[in-house]
Amino acid sequence: KAGVTQTPRYLIKTRGQQVTLSCSPISGHRSVSWYQQTPGQGLQFLFEYFSETQRNKGNFPGRFSGRQFSNSRSEMNVSTLELGDSALYLCASSSERRVGEQYFGPGTRLTVT
Amino acid sequence: GENVEQHPSTLSVQEGDSAVIKCTYSDSASNYFPWYKQELGKRPQLIIDIRSNVGEKKDQRIAVTLNKTAKHFSLHITETQPEDSAVYFCAASFDNNNDMRFGAGTRLTVKP
């Protein structure tokens, strides 16, 4: 099976802009979770989507949003970018049979200038 | 919400020695505890996990132990090799969902 894929791999944006990141899960996995990874804060949970519905949400402001499509692909959007949003954004997919067991994509490195 | 603490933040061992990384969690309802290995510039990879109905799990040179009463779990790597050098993250999730809370990570260096 192909692994989790994310596009784009690298992105440079300016403060105030918005950005959309994409994640394609492992075939058959219907859950997609998003994480922000920074040197200072580590890995922080953003949200999880399952069957096109947000199932769990972390403690991030409303500027961070997401959605999931019927083929389980997910997108994450960040509006009004701030310098502090510079991070590696990782998505992870998991199957219903083994909830919690997550497989990560390679990440999108976002730099906000 | 769940809070996971991980120690030590850095660990350096000689090749062939053992390495132990410890994590504590705050929410007694957490029942799934995975460990991830992240090499430089790569994605986190699940290396071993344990669910709350067992106290120990082994996979070759890697083992994880769980003490539910004390709310802590540990990763044990025996006969360490230079390729074990990476950042290791512990995590805990609540009620079998995918809202995973991670520890801050341990940078393990195995010196040849």
mmCIF file of C-alpha atoms in Angstrom:
data_model
loop_
_atom_site.group_PDB
_atom_site.id
_atom_site.type_symbol
_atom_site.label_atom_id
_atom_site.label_comp_id
_atom_site.label_asym_id
_atom_site.label_seq_id
_atom_site.Cartn_x
_atom_site.Cartn_y
_atom_site.Cartn_z
ATOM 1 C CA LYS A 1 0.000 0.000 0.000
ATOM 2 C CA ALA A 2 1.184 3.509 -0.703
ATOM 3 C CA GLY A 3 1.885 5.578 2.371
ATOM 4 C CA VAL A 4 0.425 8.882 3.457
ATOM 5 C CA THR A 5 1.264 11.671 1.042
ATOM 6 C CA GLN A 6 1.224 15.421 1.559
ATOM 7 C CA THR A 7 1.443 18.315 -0.863
ATOM 8 C CA PRO A 8 3.150 20.637 -1.204
ATOM 9 C CA ARG A 9 6.306 19.612 0.641
ATOM 10 C CA TYR A 10 7.559 23.169 1.053
ATOM 11 C CA LEU A 11 5.782 26.488 1.092
ATOM 12 C CA ILE A 12 6.815 30.073 1.694
ATOM 13 C CA LYS A 13 4.093 32.604 2.473
ATOM 14 C CA THR A 14 3.874 36.168 3.710
ATOM 15 C CA ARG A 15 2.197 37.317 6.898
ATOM 16 C CA GLY A 16 -1.521 37.883 6.383
ATOM 17 C CA GLN A 17 -1.851 35.421 3.530
ATOM 18 C CA GLN A 18 -3.691 32.144 3.717
ATOM 19 C CA VAL A 19 -2.530 28.655 2.849
ATOM 20 C CA THR A 20 -4.082 25.285 2.049
ATOM 21 C CA LEU A 21 -2.271 22.016 2.637
ATOM 22 C CA SER A 22 -3.354 18.643 1.331
ATOM 23 C CA CYS A 23 -3.106 15.118 2.712
ATOM 24 C CA SER A 24 -3.961 11.789 1.088
ATOM 25 C CA PRO A 25 -4.281 8.928 3.595
ATOM 26 C CA ILE A 26 -3.339 5.309 3.192
ATOM 27 C CA SER A 27 -5.924 3.543 1.057
ATOM 28 C CA GLY A 28 -8.758 2.327 3.276
ATOM 29 C CA HIS A 29 -7.974 4.680 6.142
ATOM 30 C CA ARG A 30 -10.861 7.002 6.872
ATOM 31 C CA SER A 31 -9.360 8.992 9.737
ATOM 32 C CA VAL A 32 -6.973 11.858 9.081
ATOM 33 C CA SER A 33 -5.356 13.849 11.876
ATOM 34 C CA TRP A 34 -3.280 16.993 11.557
ATOM 35 C CA TYR A 35 -0.362 18.051 13.748
ATOM 36 C CA GLN A 36 1.898 21.071 13.977
ATOM 37 C CA GLN A 37 5.542 20.389 14.776
ATOM 38 C CA THR A 38 7.857 23.158 15.961
ATOM 39 C CA PRO A 39 11.180 23.000 17.834
ATOM 40 C CA GLY A 40 9.727 24.876 20.779
ATOM 41 C CA GLN A 41 6.288 23.264 21.117
ATOM 42 C CA GLY A 42 6.917 19.784 19.791
ATOM 43 C CA LEU A 43 4.083 17.874 18.153
ATOM 44 C CA GLN A 44 0.706 19.447 18.777
ATOM 45 C CA PHE A 45 -2.650 18.015 17.746
ATOM 46 C CA LEU A 46 -4.719 20.291 15.506
ATOM 47 C CA PHE A 47 -7.787 18.235 14.587
ATOM 48 C CA GLU A 48 -9.028 14.921 13.290
ATOM 49 C CA TYR A 49 -11.461 14.189 10.493
ATOM 50 C CA PHE A 50 -13.406 10.998 10.021
ATOM 51 C CA SER A 51 -15.998 10.400 7.329
ATOM 52 C CA GLU A 52 -15.956 14.066 6.307
ATOM 53 C CA THR A 53 -16.678 15.253 9.872
ATOM 54 C CA GLN A 54 -14.376 16.854 12.389
ATOM 55 C CA ARG A 55 -14.259 14.363 15.243
ATOM 56 C CA ASN A 56 -11.663 15.899 17.559
ATOM 57 C CA LYS A 57 -10.104 19.323 17.894
ATOM 58 C CA GLY A 58 -6.992 20.601 19.642
ATOM 59 C CA ASN A 59 -6.357 23.998 21.160
ATOM 60 C CA PHE A 60 -5.649 26.087 18.102
ATOM 61 C CA PRO A 61 -7.363 29.332 17.070
ATOM 62 C CA GLY A 62 -10.132 29.424 14.507
ATOM 63 C CA ARG A 63 -7.657 30.525 11.830
ATOM 64 C CA PHE A 64 -6.816 26.843 11.545
ATOM 65 C CA SER A 65 -9.506 24.845 9.819
ATOM 66 C CA GLY A 66 -9.833 21.709 7.803
ATOM 67 C CA ARG A 67 -12.099 19.512 5.807
ATOM 68 C CA GLN A 68 -12.281 16.010 4.479
ATOM 69 C CA PHE A 69 -13.617 14.785 1.191
ATOM 70 C CA SER A 70 -15.596 11.660 0.386
ATOM 71 C CA ASN A 71 -12.410 9.889 -0.773
ATOM 72 C CA SER A 72 -10.889 10.598 2.702
ATOM 73 C CA ARG A 73 -8.389 13.128 1.360
ATOM 74 C CA SER A 74 -8.107 16.048 3.728
ATOM 75 C CA GLU A 75 -7.114 19.667 3.473
ATOM 76 C CA MET A 76 -5.988 22.049 6.152
ATOM 77 C CA ASN A 77 -6.321 25.793 5.815
ATOM 78 C CA VAL A 78 -4.619 28.525 7.783
ATOM 79 C CA SER A 79 -5.882 32.064 7.276
ATOM 80 C CA THR A 80 -4.219 35.353 8.168
ATOM 81 C CA LEU A 81 -0.822 33.751 8.573
ATOM 82 C CA GLU A 82 1.433 34.833 11.430
ATOM 83 C CA LEU A 83 5.182 34.400 11.784
ATOM 84 C CA GLY A 84 4.540 31.875 14.562
ATOM 85 C CA ASP A 85 2.713 29.601 12.134
ATOM 86 C CA SER A 86 6.031 28.621 10.589
ATOM 87 C CA ALA A 87 6.261 24.904 11.272
ATOM 88 C CA LEU A 88 6.208 21.422 9.856
ATOM 89 C CA TYR A 89 2.596 20.367 9.363
ATOM 90 C CA LEU A 90 2.110 16.638 9.536
ATOM 91 C CA CYS A 91 -0.935 14.618 8.767
ATOM 92 C CA ALA A 92 -1.492 11.056 9.920
ATOM 93 C CA SER A 93 -4.035 8.449 8.911
ATOM 94 C CA SER A 94 -5.427 5.496 10.766
ATOM 95 C CA SER A 95 -7.957 2.755 10.201
ATOM 96 C CA GLU A 96 -11.056 2.082 12.260
ATOM 97 C CA ARG A 97 -9.821 -1.384 13.127
ATOM 98 C CA ARG A 98 -6.782 -0.008 14.949
ATOM 99 C CA VAL A 99 -7.827 3.358 16.327
ATOM 100 C CA GLY A 100 -4.903 5.349 17.615
ATOM 101 C CA GLU A 101 -2.317 3.607 15.451
ATOM 102 C CA GLN A 102 -1.359 6.496 13.209
ATOM 103 C CA TYR A 103 0.866 6.639 10.154
ATOM 104 C CA PHE A 104 2.407 9.965 9.303
ATOM 105 C CA GLY A 105 2.987 11.686 6.007
ATOM 106 C CA PRO A 106 6.278 13.432 5.179
ATOM 107 C CA GLY A 107 4.898 16.815 6.201
ATOM 108 C CA THR A 108 4.640 20.256 4.645
ATOM 109 C CA ARG A 109 7.286 22.712 5.764
ATOM 110 C CA LEU A 110 5.600 26.122 5.960
ATOM 111 C CA THR A 111 7.695 29.247 6.319
ATOM 112 C CA VAL A 112 5.937 32.548 6.993
ATOM 113 C CA THR A 113 7.977 35.686 6.311
ATOM 114 C CA GLY B 1 -6.922 17.593 28.954
ATOM 115 C CA GLU B 2 -4.174 15.027 28.751
ATOM 116 C CA ASN B 3 -0.626 16.147 29.508
ATOM 117 C CA VAL B 4 2.365 13.946 28.666
ATOM 118 C CA GLU B 5 5.806 14.569 30.114
ATOM 119 C CA GLN B 6 8.895 12.878 28.720
ATOM 120 C CA HIS B 7 12.379 12.454 30.196
ATOM 121 C CA PRO B 8 15.197 12.849 29.499
ATOM 122 C CA SER B 9 15.231 15.418 26.717
ATOM 123 C CA THR B 10 18.608 14.162 25.514
ATOM 124 C CA LEU B 11 20.299 10.824 26.014
ATOM 125 C CA SER B 12 23.711 9.699 24.868
ATOM 126 C CA VAL B 13 24.788 6.060 25.123
ATOM 127 C CA GLN B 14 27.612 3.916 23.868
ATOM 128 C CA GLU B 15 26.848 1.417 21.133
ATOM 129 C CA GLY B 16 25.717 -1.842 22.702
ATOM 130 C CA ASP B 17 24.390 -0.216 25.866
ATOM 131 C CA SER B 18 20.713 0.046 26.779
ATOM 132 C CA ALA B 19 18.616 3.199 26.603
ATOM 133 C CA VAL B 20 15.519 3.971 28.642
ATOM 134 C CA ILE B 21 13.083 6.821 28.032
ATOM 135 C CA LYS B 22 10.265 7.540 30.469
ATOM 136 C CA CYS B 23 6.924 9.248 30.090
ATOM 137 C CA THR B 24 4.162 10.159 32.503
ATOM 138 C CA TYR B 25 0.592 11.048 31.639
ATOM 139 C CA SER B 26 -2.073 12.854 33.572
ATOM 140 C CA ASP B 27 -5.411 11.443 32.393
ATOM 141 C CA SER B 28 -6.145 8.045 33.919
ATOM 142 C CA ALA B 29 -8.624 7.397 31.100
ATOM 143 C CA SER B 30 -5.817 7.242 28.513
ATOM 144 C CA ASN B 31 -5.506 3.700 27.271
ATOM 145 C CA TYR B 32 -3.263 3.729 24.188
ATOM 146 C CA PHE B 33 0.448 4.580 24.370
ATOM 147 C CA PRO B 34 2.508 4.582 21.164
ATOM 148 C CA TRP B 35 6.157 5.422 20.644
ATOM 149 C CA TYR B 36 7.422 7.146 17.519
ATOM 150 C CA LYS B 37 10.935 7.459 16.116
ATOM 151 C CA GLN B 38 11.775 10.488 14.019
ATOM 152 C CA GLU B 39 15.066 10.633 12.171
ATOM 153 C CA LEU B 40 16.394 13.975 11.028
ATOM 154 C CA GLY B 41 14.294 15.373 8.197
ATOM 155 C CA LYS B 42 11.928 12.404 8.175
ATOM 156 C CA ARG B 43 8.415 11.658 9.319
ATOM 157 C CA PRO B 44 7.640 10.145 12.740
ATOM 158 C CA GLN B 45 7.373 6.362 12.489
ATOM 159 C CA LEU B 46 5.456 4.167 14.848
ATOM 160 C CA ILE B 47 7.897 1.698 16.396
ATOM 161 C CA ILE B 48 5.894 0.092 19.175
ATOM 162 C CA ASP B 49 2.695 0.657 21.101
ATOM 163 C CA ILE B 50 0.927 -0.682 24.160
ATOM 164 C CA ARG B 51 -2.675 -0.698 25.229
ATOM 165 C CA SER B 52 -3.793 -0.482 28.818
ATOM 166 C CA ASN B 53 -4.787 -4.121 29.104
ATOM 167 C CA VAL B 54 -1.140 -5.256 29.106
ATOM 168 C CA GLY B 55 1.856 -4.276 31.200
ATOM 169 C CA GLU B 56 4.689 -5.014 28.787
ATOM 170 C CA LYS B 57 5.273 -5.569 25.095
ATOM 171 C CA LYS B 58 8.463 -6.546 23.265
ATOM 172 C CA ASP B 59 9.575 -6.400 19.664
ATOM 173 C CA GLN B 60 13.135 -7.600 19.161
ATOM 174 C CA ARG B 61 15.421 -5.016 20.819
ATOM 175 C CA ILE B 62 12.575 -2.714 21.777
ATOM 176 C CA ALA B 63 10.208 -3.052 24.711
ATOM 177 C CA VAL B 64 7.604 -0.856 26.333
ATOM 178 C CA THR B 65 6.323 -1.136 29.886
ATOM 179 C CA LEU B 66 3.207 0.453 31.335
ATOM 180 C CA ASN B 67 2.329 1.150 34.947
ATOM 181 C CA LYS B 68 -1.278 2.304 35.000
ATOM 182 C CA THR B 69 -1.349 2.898 38.728
ATOM 183 C CA ALA B 70 1.596 5.288 38.581
ATOM 184 C CA LYS B 71 0.547 6.600 35.144
ATOM 185 C CA HIS B 72 3.885 6.130 33.511
ATOM 186 C CA PHE B 73 5.279 4.130 30.634
ATOM 187 C CA SER B 74 8.785 3.569 29.366
ATOM 188 C CA LEU B 75 10.637 2.643 26.203
ATOM 189 C CA HIS B 76 13.588 0.292 26.534
ATOM 190 C CA ILE B 77 16.090 -0.216 23.714
ATOM 191 C CA THR B 78 18.712 -2.908 24.243
ATOM 192 C CA GLU B 79 21.971 -3.436 22.352
ATOM 193 C CA THR B 80 21.752 0.031 20.868
ATOM 194 C CA GLN B 81 23.176 0.685 17.415
ATOM 195 C CA PRO B 82 24.172 3.970 15.711
ATOM 196 C CA GLU B 83 21.063 3.723 13.508
ATOM 197 C CA ASP B 84 18.934 3.988 16.660
ATOM 198 C CA SER B 85 20.044 7.628 16.873
ATOM 199 C CA ALA B 86 16.904 9.753 16.423
ATOM 200 C CA VAL B 87 14.290 11.704 18.361
ATOM 201 C CA TYR B 88 11.812 9.460 20.147
ATOM 202 C CA PHE B 89 8.324 10.643 21.071
ATOM 203 C CA CYS B 90 5.898 9.039 23.443
ATOM 204 C CA ALA B 91 2.193 9.741 23.191
ATOM 205 C CA ALA B 92 -1.092 8.973 24.877
ATOM 206 C CA SER B 93 -4.612 8.936 23.608
ATOM 207 C CA PHE B 94 -7.906 8.921 25.366
ATOM 208 C CA ASP B 95 -10.769 6.565 24.926
ATOM 209 C CA ASN B 96 -9.392 4.925 21.787
ATOM 210 C CA ASN B 97 -9.596 8.016 19.597
ATOM 211 C CA ASN B 98 -7.009 9.746 17.462
ATOM 212 C CA ASP B 99 -6.563 12.871 19.593
ATOM 213 C CA MET B 100 -2.958 12.048 20.371
ATOM 214 C CA ARG B 101 -0.969 14.034 22.940
ATOM 215 C CA PHE B 102 2.772 13.830 22.530
ATOM 216 C CA GLY B 103 5.683 14.160 24.883
ATOM 217 C CA ALA B 104 8.342 16.741 24.061
ATOM 218 C CA GLY B 105 10.706 14.145 22.623
ATOM 219 C CA THR B 106 14.055 12.605 23.562
ATOM 220 C CA ARG B 107 17.071 13.008 21.322
ATOM 221 C CA LEU B 108 18.961 9.728 21.522
ATOM 222 C CA THR B 109 22.546 9.597 20.310
ATOM 223 C CA VAL B 110 24.292 6.242 20.067
ATOM 224 C CA LYS B 111 28.058 6.657 19.886
ATOM 225 C CA PRO B 112 29.982 4.021 17.946
#
